[in-house]
Amino acid sequence: MSAAAGFWGAGRAARTPYTSGPGTVGEPVVLGGRQIATGDLIVADPDGVAVVPYDQIDTVIAKLETVRALEEKLDKDVEAGFCEPLADLLASDRVVWV
């Protein structure tokens, strides 16, 4: 068992649904305020959980290629010595102070 699987399992076991009647299979559920339906893609790692609705999976996968390319470019830039000065970043319009 991987560390992530052990973490997300957390030793929990579903209780019987018979306290309020028989349960159902295939119906949407709400976890953490987010509805999850049959067919939705769930991706989890130690940093968190993402739910991608079934009808958006292809769009999200297509956008992941762009994210991957940008991250690879940034990794190479950092390896080459890129370091954005913190004062410039904080003074830019890319920071919203709340």
Coordinates of C-alpha atoms in Angstrom, one line a residue:
M1 CA 0.0 0.0 0.0
S2 CA 1.4 3.4 -0.9
A3 CA 1.7 6.2 1.6
A4 CA -1.1 8.2 -0.2
A5 CA -3.5 5.2 -0.2
G6 CA -2.8 4.7 3.6
F7 CA -3.3 8.4 4.2
W8 CA -6.6 8.7 2.4
G9 CA -7.9 5.4 3.7
A10 CA -7.4 6.6 7.3
G11 CA -8.8 3.4 8.7
R12 CA -12.4 4.4 8.0
A13 CA -15.1 1.9 7.2
A14 CA -18.6 2.7 5.8
R15 CA -21.4 2.1 8.2
T16 CA -24.5 0.3 7.2
P17 CA -27.2 2.5 5.6
Y18 CA -30.0 0.6 7.4
T19 CA -30.4 3.2 10.2
S20 CA -32.5 5.2 7.8
G21 CA -33.3 2.7 5.1
P22 CA -31.4 0.8 2.4
G23 CA -28.6 2.7 0.5
T24 CA -28.4 3.3 -3.2
V25 CA -25.6 2.8 -5.7
G26 CA -24.7 5.2 -8.5
E27 CA -26.3 8.3 -7.0
P28 CA -24.4 11.5 -6.6
V29 CA -22.9 12.2 -3.2
V30 CA -21.7 15.5 -1.5
L31 CA -18.3 15.5 0.2
G32 CA -16.8 18.7 1.5
G33 CA -19.6 20.7 -0.1
R34 CA -18.7 19.3 -3.6
Q35 CA -21.1 17.0 -5.5
I36 CA -19.4 13.9 -6.9
A37 CA -21.3 11.8 -9.5
T38 CA -20.6 8.4 -11.1
G39 CA -17.9 8.8 -13.7
D40 CA -16.3 11.9 -12.2
L41 CA -12.5 11.8 -12.0
I42 CA -11.0 12.0 -8.6
V43 CA -7.2 12.8 -8.3
A44 CA -5.6 12.9 -4.9
D45 CA -2.1 13.4 -3.4
P46 CA -0.8 14.4 0.0
D47 CA -1.6 18.1 -0.9
G48 CA -5.3 17.6 -1.6
V49 CA -8.1 16.2 -3.7
A50 CA -9.4 17.4 -7.0
V51 CA -12.8 16.3 -8.6
V52 CA -13.2 16.7 -12.3
P53 CA -16.8 16.3 -13.6
Y54 CA -17.1 13.6 -16.2
D55 CA -18.1 16.0 -19.0
Q56 CA -15.0 18.2 -18.4
I57 CA -12.4 15.4 -18.2
D58 CA -11.2 15.8 -21.9
T59 CA -10.9 19.6 -21.5
V60 CA -9.0 19.4 -18.2
I61 CA -6.6 16.8 -19.7
A62 CA -6.0 19.1 -22.7
K63 CA -5.2 22.0 -20.4
L64 CA -2.8 19.8 -18.4
E65 CA -0.4 19.6 -21.3
T66 CA -0.1 23.4 -21.2
V67 CA 0.5 23.4 -17.4
R68 CA 3.1 20.6 -17.8
A69 CA 5.0 22.6 -20.5
L70 CA 4.9 25.8 -18.4
E71 CA 6.2 24.0 -15.3
E72 CA 9.0 22.4 -17.3
K73 CA 10.0 25.8 -18.7
L74 CA 10.0 27.3 -15.2
D75 CA 12.1 24.4 -13.8
K76 CA 14.7 25.0 -16.5
D77 CA 14.6 28.8 -15.9
V78 CA 15.2 28.2 -12.2
E79 CA 18.0 25.8 -12.8
A80 CA 19.6 28.5 -15.0
G81 CA 19.4 31.0 -12.2
F82 CA 16.1 32.7 -12.6
C83 CA 14.9 34.3 -9.5
E84 CA 12.2 37.0 -9.6
P85 CA 13.0 39.7 -7.0
L86 CA 10.5 39.6 -4.3
A87 CA 10.1 43.3 -4.0
D88 CA 9.2 43.5 -7.7
L89 CA 6.6 40.7 -7.4
L90 CA 5.0 42.3 -4.3
A91 CA 4.8 45.7 -6.1
S92 CA 3.2 44.2 -9.2
D93 CA -0.4 43.8 -10.2
R94 CA 0.0 40.0 -9.7
V95 CA -0.4 40.4 -6.0
V96 CA -3.7 41.2 -4.4
W97 CA -3.5 42.5 -0.8
V98 CA -6.4 41.5 1.4

